Short mmCIF file of C-alpha atoms and ligand atoms in Angstrom, two decimals:
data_model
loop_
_atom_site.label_atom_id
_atom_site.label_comp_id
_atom_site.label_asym_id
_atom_site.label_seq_id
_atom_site.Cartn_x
_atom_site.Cartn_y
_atom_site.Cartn_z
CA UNK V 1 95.66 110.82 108.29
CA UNK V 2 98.46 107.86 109.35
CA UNK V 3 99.65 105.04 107.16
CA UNK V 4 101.56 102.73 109.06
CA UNK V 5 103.65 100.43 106.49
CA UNK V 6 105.09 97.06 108.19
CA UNK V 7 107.54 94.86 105.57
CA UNK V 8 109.80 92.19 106.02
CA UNK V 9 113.40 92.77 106.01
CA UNK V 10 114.53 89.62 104.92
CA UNK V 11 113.15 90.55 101.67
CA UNK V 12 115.07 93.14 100.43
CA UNK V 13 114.48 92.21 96.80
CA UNK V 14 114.29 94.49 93.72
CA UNK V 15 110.65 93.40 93.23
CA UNK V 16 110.35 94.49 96.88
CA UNK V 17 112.08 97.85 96.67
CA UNK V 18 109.84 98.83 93.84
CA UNK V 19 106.57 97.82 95.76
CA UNK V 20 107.92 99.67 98.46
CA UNK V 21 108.83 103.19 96.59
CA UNK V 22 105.21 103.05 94.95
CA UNK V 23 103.37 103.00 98.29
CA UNK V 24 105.39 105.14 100.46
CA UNK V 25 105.06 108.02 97.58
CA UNK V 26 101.63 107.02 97.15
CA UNK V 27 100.51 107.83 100.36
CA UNK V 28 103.00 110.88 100.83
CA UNK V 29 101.64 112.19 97.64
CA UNK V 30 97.72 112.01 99.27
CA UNK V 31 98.94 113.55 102.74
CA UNK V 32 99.23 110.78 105.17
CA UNK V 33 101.96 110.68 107.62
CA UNK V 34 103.62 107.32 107.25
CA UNK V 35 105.50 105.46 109.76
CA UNK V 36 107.73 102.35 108.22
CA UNK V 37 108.63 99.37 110.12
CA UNK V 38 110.11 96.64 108.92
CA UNK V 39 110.91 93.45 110.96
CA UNK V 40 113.91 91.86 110.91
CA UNK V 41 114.39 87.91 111.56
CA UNK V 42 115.00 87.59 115.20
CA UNK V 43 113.12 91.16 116.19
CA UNK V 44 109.75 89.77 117.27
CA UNK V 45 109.38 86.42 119.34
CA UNK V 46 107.14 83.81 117.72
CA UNK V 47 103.49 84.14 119.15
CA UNK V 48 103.62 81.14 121.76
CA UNK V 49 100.01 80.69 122.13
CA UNK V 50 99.72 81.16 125.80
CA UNK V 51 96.60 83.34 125.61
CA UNK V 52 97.52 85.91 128.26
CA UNK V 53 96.63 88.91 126.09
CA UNK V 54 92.84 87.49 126.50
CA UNK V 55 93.18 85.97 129.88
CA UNK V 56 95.99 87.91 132.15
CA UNK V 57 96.64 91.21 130.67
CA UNK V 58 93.51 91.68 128.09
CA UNK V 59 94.44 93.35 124.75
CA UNK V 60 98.40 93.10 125.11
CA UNK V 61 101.11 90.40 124.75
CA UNK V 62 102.95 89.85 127.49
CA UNK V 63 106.24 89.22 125.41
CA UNK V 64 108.11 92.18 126.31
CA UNK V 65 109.37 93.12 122.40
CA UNK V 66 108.68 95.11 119.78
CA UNK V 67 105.04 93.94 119.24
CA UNK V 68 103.53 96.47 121.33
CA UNK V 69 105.12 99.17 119.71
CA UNK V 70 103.88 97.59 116.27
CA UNK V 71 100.47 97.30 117.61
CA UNK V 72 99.61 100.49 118.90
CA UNK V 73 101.43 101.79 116.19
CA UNK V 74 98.84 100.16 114.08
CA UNK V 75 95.91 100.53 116.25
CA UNK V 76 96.60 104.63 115.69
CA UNK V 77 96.97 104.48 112.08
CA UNK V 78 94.09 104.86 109.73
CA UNK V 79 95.45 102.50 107.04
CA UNK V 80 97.66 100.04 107.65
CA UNK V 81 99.83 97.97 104.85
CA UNK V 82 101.48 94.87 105.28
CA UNK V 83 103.84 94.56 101.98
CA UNK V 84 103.75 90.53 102.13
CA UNK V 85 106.48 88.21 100.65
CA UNK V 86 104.53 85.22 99.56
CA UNK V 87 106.05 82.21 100.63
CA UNK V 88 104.57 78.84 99.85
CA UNK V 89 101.31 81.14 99.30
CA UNK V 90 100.98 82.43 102.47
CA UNK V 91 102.98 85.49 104.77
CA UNK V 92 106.10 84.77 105.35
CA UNK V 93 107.42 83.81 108.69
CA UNK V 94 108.06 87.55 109.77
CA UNK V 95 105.16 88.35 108.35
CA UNK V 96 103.13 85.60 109.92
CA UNK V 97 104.52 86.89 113.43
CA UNK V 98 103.09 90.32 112.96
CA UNK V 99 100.25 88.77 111.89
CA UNK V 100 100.36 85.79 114.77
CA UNK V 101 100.62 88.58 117.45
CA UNK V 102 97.67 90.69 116.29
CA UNK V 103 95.36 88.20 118.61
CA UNK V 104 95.76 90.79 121.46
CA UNK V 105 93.20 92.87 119.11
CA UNK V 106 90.87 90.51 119.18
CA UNK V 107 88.31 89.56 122.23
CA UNK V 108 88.42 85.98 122.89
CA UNK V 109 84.79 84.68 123.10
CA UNK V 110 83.42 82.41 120.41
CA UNK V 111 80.74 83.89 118.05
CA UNK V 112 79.00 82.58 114.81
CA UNK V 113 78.53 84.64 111.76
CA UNK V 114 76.21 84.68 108.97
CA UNK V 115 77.39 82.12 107.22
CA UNK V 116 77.64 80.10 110.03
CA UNK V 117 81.56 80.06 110.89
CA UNK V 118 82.95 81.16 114.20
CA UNK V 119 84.82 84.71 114.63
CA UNK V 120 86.16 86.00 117.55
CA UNK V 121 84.68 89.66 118.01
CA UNK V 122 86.57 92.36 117.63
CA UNK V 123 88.28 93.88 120.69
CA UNK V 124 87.65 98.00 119.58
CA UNK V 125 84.78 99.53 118.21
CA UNK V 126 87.13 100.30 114.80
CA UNK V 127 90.13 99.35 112.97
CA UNK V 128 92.37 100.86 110.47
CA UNK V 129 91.66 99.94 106.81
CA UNK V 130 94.15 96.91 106.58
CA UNK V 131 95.54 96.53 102.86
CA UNK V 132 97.91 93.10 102.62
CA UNK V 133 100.29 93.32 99.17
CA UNK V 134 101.95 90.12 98.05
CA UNK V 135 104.89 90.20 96.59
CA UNK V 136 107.14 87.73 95.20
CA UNK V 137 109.66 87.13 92.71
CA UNK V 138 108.57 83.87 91.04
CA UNK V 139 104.68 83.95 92.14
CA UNK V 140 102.51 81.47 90.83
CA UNK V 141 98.99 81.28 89.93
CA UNK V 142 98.31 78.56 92.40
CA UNK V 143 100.19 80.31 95.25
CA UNK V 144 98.21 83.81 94.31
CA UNK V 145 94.78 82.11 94.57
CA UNK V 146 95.77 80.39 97.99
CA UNK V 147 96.89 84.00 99.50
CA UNK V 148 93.45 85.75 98.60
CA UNK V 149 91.76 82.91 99.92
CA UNK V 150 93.51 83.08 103.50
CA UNK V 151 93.45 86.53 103.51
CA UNK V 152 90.21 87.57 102.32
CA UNK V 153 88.12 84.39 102.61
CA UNK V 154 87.75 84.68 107.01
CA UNK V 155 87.84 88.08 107.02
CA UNK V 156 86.37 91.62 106.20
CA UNK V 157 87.53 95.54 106.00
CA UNK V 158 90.93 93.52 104.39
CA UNK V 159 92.38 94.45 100.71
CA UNK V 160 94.44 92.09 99.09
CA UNK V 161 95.98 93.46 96.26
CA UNK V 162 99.53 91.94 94.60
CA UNK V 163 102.35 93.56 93.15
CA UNK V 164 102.57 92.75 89.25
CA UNK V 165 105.64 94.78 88.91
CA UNK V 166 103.01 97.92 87.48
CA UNK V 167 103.30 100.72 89.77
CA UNK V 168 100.23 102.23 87.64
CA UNK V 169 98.05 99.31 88.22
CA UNK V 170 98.69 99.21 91.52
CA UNK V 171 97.87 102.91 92.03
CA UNK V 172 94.64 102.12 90.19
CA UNK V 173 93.59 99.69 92.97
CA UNK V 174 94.70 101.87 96.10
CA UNK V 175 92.58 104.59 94.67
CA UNK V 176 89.70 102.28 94.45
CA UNK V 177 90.28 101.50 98.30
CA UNK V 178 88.41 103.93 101.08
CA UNK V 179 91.52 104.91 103.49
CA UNK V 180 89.80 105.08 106.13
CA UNK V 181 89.23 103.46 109.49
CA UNK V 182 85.98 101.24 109.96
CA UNK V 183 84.08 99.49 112.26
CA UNK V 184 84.58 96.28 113.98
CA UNK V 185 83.75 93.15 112.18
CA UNK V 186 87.24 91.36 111.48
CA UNK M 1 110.30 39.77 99.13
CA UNK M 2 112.26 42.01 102.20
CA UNK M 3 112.29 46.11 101.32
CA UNK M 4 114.06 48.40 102.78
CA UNK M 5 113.30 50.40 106.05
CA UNK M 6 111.40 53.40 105.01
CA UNK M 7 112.61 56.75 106.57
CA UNK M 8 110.03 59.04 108.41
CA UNK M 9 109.63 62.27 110.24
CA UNK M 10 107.48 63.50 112.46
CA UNK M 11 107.15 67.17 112.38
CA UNK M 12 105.48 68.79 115.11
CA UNK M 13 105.21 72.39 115.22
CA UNK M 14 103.07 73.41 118.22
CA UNK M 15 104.85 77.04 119.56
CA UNK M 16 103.33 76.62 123.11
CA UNK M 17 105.74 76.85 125.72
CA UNK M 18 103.93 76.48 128.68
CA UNK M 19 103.05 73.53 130.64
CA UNK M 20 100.04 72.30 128.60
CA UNK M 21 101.09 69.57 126.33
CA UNK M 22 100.34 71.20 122.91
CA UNK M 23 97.79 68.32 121.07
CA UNK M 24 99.80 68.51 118.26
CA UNK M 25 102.54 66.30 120.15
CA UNK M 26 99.61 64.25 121.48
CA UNK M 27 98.80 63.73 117.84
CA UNK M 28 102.37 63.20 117.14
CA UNK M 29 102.54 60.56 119.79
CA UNK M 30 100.04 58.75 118.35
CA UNK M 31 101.34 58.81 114.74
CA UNK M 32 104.66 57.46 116.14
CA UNK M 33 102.77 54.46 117.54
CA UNK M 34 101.25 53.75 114.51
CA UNK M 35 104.40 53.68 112.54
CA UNK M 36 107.05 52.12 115.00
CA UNK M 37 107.68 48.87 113.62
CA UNK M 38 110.19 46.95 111.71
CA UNK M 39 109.16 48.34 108.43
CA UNK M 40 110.06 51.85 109.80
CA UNK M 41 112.68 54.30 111.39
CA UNK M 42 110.97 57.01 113.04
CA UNK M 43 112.68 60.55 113.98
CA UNK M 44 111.19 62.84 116.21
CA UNK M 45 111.52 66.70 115.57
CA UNK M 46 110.25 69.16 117.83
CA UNK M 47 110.05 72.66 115.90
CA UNK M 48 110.22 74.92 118.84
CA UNK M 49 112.76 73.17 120.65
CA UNK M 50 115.35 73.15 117.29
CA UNK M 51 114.26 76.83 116.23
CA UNK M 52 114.40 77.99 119.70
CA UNK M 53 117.79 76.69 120.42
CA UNK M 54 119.46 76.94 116.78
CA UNK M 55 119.80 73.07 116.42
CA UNK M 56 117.71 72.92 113.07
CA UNK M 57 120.77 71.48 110.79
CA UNK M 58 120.16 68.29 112.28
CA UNK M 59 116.54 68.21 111.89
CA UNK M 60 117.13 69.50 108.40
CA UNK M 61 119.53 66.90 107.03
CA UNK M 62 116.86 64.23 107.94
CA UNK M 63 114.35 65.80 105.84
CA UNK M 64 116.29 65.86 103.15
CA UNK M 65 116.92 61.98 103.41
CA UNK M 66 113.42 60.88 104.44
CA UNK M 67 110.76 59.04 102.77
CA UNK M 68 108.03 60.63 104.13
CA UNK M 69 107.19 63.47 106.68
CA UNK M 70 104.40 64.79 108.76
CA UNK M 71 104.03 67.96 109.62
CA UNK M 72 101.41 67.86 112.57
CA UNK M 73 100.41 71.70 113.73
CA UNK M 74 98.01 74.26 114.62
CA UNK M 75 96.15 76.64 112.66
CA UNK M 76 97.00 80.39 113.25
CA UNK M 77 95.00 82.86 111.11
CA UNK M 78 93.81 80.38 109.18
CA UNK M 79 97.28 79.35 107.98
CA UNK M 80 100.89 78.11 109.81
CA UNK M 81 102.07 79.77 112.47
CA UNK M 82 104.93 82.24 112.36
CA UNK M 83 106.97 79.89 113.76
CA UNK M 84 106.83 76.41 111.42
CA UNK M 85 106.99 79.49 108.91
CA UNK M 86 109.98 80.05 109.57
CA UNK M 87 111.24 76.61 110.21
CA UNK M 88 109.67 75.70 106.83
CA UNK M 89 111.55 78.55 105.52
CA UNK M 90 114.97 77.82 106.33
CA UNK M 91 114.45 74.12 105.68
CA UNK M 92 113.97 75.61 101.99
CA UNK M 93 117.26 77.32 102.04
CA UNK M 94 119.08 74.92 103.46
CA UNK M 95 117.86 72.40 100.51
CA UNK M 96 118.93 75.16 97.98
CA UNK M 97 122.14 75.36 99.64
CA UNK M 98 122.71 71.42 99.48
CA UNK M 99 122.18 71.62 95.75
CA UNK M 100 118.76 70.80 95.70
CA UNK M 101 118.86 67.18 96.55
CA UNK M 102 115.09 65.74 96.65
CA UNK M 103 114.15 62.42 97.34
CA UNK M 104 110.25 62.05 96.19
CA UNK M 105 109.70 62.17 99.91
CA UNK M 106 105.87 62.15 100.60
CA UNK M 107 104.33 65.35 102.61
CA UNK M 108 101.32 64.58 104.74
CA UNK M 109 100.00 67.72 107.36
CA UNK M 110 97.52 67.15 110.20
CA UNK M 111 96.05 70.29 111.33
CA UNK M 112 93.91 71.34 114.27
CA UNK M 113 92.12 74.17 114.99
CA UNK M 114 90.18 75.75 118.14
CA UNK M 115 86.81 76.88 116.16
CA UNK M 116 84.49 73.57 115.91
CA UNK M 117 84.61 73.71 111.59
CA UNK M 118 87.80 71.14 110.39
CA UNK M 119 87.02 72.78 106.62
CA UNK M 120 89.01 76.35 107.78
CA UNK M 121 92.37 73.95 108.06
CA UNK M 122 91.99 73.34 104.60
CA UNK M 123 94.31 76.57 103.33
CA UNK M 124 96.68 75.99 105.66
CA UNK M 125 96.96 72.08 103.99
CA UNK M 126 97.24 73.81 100.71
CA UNK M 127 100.14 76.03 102.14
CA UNK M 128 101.57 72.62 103.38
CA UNK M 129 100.84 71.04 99.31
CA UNK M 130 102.65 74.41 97.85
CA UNK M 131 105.30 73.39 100.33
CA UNK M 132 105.79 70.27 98.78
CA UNK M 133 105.72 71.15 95.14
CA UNK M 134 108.43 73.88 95.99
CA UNK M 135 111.05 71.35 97.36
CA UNK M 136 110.31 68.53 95.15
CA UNK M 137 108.60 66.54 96.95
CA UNK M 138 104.44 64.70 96.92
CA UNK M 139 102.04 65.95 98.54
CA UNK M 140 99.80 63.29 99.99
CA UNK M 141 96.95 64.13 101.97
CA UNK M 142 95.84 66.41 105.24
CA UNK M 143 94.44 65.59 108.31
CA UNK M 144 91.85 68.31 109.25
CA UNK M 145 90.63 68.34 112.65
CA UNK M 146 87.93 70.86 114.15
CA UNK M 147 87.29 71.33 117.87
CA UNK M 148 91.01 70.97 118.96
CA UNK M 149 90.32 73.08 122.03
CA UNK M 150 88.59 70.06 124.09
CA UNK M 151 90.13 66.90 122.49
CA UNK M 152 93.17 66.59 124.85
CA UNK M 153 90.90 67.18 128.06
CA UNK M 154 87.77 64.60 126.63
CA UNK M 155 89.80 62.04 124.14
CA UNK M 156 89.02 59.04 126.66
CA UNK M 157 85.27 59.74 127.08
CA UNK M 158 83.48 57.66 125.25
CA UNK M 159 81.61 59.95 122.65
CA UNK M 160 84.76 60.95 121.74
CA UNK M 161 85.53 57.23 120.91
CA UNK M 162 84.68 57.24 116.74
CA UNK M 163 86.80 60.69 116.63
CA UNK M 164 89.61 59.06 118.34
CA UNK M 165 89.51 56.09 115.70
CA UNK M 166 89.06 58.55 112.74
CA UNK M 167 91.91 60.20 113.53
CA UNK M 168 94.02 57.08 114.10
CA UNK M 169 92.82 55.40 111.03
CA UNK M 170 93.49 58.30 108.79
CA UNK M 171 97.34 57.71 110.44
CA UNK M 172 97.06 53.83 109.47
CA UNK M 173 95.91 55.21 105.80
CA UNK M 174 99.21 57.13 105.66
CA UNK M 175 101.27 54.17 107.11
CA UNK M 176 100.16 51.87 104.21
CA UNK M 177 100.14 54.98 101.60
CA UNK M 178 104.30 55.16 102.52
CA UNK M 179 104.69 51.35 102.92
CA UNK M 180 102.68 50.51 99.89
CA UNK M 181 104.31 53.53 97.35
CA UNK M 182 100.35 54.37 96.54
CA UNK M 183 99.94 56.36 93.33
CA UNK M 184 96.14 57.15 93.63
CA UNK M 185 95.32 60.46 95.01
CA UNK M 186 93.97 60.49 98.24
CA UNK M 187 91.19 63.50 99.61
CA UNK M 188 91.95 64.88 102.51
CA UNK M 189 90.43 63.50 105.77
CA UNK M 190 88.11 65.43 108.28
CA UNK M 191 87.87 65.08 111.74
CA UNK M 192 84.95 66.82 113.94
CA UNK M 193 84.02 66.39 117.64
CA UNK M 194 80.44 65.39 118.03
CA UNK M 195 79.47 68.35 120.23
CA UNK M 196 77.14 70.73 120.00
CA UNK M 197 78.42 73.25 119.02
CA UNK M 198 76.20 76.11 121.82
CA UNK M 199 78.02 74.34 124.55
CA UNK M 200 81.38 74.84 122.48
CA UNK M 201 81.08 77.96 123.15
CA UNK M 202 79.88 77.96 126.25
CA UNK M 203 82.51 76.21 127.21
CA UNK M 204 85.02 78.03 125.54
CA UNK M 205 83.57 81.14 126.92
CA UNK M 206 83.42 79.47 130.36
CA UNK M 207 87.03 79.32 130.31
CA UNK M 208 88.39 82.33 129.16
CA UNK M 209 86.31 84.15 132.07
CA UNK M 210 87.75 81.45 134.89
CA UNK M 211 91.17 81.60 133.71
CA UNK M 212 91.08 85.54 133.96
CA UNK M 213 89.41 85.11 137.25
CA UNK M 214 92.62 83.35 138.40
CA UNK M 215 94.91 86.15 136.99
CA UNK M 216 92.85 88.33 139.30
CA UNK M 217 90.53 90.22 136.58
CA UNK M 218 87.25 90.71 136.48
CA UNK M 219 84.91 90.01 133.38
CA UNK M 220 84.94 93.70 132.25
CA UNK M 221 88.95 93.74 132.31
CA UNK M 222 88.47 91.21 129.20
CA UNK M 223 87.72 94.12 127.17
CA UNK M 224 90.13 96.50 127.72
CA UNK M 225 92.01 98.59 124.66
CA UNK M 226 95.24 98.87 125.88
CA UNK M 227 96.61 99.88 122.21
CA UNK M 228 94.02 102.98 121.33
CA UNK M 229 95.04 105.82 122.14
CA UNK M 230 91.54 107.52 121.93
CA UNK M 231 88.44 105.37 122.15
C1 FMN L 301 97.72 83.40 117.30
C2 FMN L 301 96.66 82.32 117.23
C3 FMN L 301 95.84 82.25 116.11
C4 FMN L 301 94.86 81.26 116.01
N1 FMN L 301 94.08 81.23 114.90
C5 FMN L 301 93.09 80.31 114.81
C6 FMN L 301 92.23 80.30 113.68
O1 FMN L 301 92.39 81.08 112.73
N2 FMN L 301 91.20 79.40 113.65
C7 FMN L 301 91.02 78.51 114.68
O2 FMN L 301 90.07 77.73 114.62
N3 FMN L 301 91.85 78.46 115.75
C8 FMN L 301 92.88 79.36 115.83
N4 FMN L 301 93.72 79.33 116.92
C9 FMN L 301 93.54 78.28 117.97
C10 FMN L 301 94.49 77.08 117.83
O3 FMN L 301 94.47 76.56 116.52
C11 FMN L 301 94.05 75.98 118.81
O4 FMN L 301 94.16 76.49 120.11
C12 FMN L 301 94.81 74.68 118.69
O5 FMN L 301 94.06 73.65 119.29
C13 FMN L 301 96.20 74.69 119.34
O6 FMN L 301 96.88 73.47 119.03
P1 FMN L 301 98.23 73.04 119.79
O7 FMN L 301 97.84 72.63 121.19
O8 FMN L 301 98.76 71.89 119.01
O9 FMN L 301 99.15 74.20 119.80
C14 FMN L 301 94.72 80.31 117.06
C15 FMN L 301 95.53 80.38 118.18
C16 FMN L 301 96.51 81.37 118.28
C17 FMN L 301 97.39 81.41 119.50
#
């Protein structure tokens, strides 16, 4: 089994070391292999919205950087874990570029769910179990709320789970996860 | 009674590069013509252009001084893209840095997105409200607007007339919101295209398949999996 855990390395805060020490001996302890990245500010280009990983080469970026890399990476892993400073209650912006440049994954044609809002479907048949962590040093209420809701709210086989500075707790809610790939729906 | 001219930025943070005007600096064009006047002194920042080329001090040290901004954009993931993320960011630092200053500057956003429903812009306008709170200043109202993928191309037809004028009177309601120092909270404002929603799609769908045709694919090259390494 793979873990692949991405962080932001312009958060190199106590709050996030701890965060970060709890899930990399989490999953060593239950026999994953992990692979670490962390993205620096400058590393990846912001996602420019030109639609070429739809349109000219289907299912990549054409941005020649370390996206690809970060993406396959991914693709290959059964979980993947985005340890998320929360910044004005969403990712923060090297976060939001991982996040940005995941469209390649995606297929681009317009589809409406259940509920009656509009998805694009999913590019593979299945995905790595995608757990997102916020993390922050002075995180409000308010700001908590509004990350579940963008997270969670629009899509599904995503965890959110936040840091409360309790490696115990937090154990308690990986173990309640399946770490497991699954199919499609995003 | 004569007031002062009222300070305000326009903040637009499309990250397309290409040729294609972004409609976020449409809609920023549009918000500049209903504020130019003698009651106002408009600046102009262009988020790519001052990220890409390190030139955000400037942009920064008019924020700090304004009366009111708008931060016009488009929705990525259901929130702001990586890029006024960043921007927004270091805007934050660089107000820390300054020793804090604030003026009760008001914070409007006007969001578009590409899926027909304006409601799924309404997290990213609560990013945009958390935002404000953080650097001191008031959060006003957002301008949500669905169906951002055809406006630019149909704006002038005329069923697109009464979203055109929503849009532009939802600008007039901020004008007179800055002008007139309004207290009362205001809701946020939703724009959608009167389209039906099938040919949306269809549309939509329609032109993902003829752009690929002109980078030389064929429909069953849209679906490759370029990143698995078995499937
Ligand atoms: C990386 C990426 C993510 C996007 N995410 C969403 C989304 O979550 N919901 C949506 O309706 N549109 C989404 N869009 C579409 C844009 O919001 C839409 O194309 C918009 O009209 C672009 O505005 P602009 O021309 O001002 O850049 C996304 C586009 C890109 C490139």
């Amino acid at each position: 089994m793979k873990a692949c855990i991405i962080s932001d390395g312009e958060y190199q805060t106590e709050t996030f070391q701890n965060l970060n020490r709890t899930i990399a001996g989490y999953f060593a302890e239950k026999g994953f292999e992990t692979v670490k990245m962390q993205v620096e500010i400058g590393d990846l280009a912001f996602c420019k919205g030109c639609f070429n990983c739809w349109v000219k080469k289907p299912g990549e970026c054409v941005i020649g950087d370390d996206i690809s890399r970060i993406n396959r990476t991914a693709m290959n892993s059964d979980v993947v874990l985005l340890l998320c400073p929360v910044v004005f209650g969403q990712f923060s912006a090297n976060m939001k570029s991982v996040v940005d440049r995941w469209l390649p994954n995606m297929l681009p044609f317009f589809k409406t769910r259940p509920d009656g809002s509009t998805m694009h479907p999913p590019r593979y048949d299945d995905y790595p179990k995608q757990i997102m962590i916020g993390f922050a040093d002075d995180l409000s209420a308010e700001d908590m709320v509004l990350f579940s809701d963008i997270t969670k709210k629009h899509r599904t086989n995503v965890d959110v789970l936040f840091w409360m500075d309790s490696e115990s707790d937090t154990r308690r809610e990986l173990d309640a996860i399946r770490l497991e790939r699954a199919g499609g729906q995003l | 009674m004569s007031e002062r001219i009222k300070e305000i930025v326009l903040i637009s943070a499309s990250p397309k590069v290409e040729k294609e005007e972004p409609l976020s600096a449409y809609l920023a064009s549009l918000e500049e013509r209903r504020f130019k006047s003698d009651e106002f002194h408009v600046s102009n920042v262009n988020v790519r252009q001052c990220v890409m080329k390190n030139q955000t001090e400037e942009a920064f040290r008019t924020m700090l001084a304004t009366d009111a901004m708008i931060i016009t954009f488009p929705l990525y993931f259901f929130c702001l893209p990586g890029l006024l993320m960043r921007f927004l960011q270091d805007y934050d630092q660089y107000r820390v840095r300054q020793g804090n200053v604030t003026k009760n500057a008001r914070v409007f956003a006007v969001v578009n997105c590409g899926f027909p429903e304006p409601e799924i812009n309404e997290d990213a306008v609560r990013v945009i409200k958390s935002f404000s709170r953080r650097i001191g200043a008031e959060f006003r109202f957002g301008v949500l607007i669905g169906g951002g993928g055809m406006i630019l191309g149909a704006k002038d037809a005329p069923f697109m007339k009464k979203v055109m004028e929503q849009i532009t009177d939802a600008f007039d309601l901020m004008r007179e919101d800055v002008l007139g120092n309004g207290e009362t909270p205001l809701g946020n404002r939703y724009v959608s295209v009167r389209f039906p929603r099938k040919l949306y799609f269809f549309m939509g769908n329609y032109g993902w398949m003829s752009m690929a045709r002109q980078n030389g694919l064929q429909k069953k090259d849209l679906y490759l999996k370029p990143y698995r390494d078995r499937n």
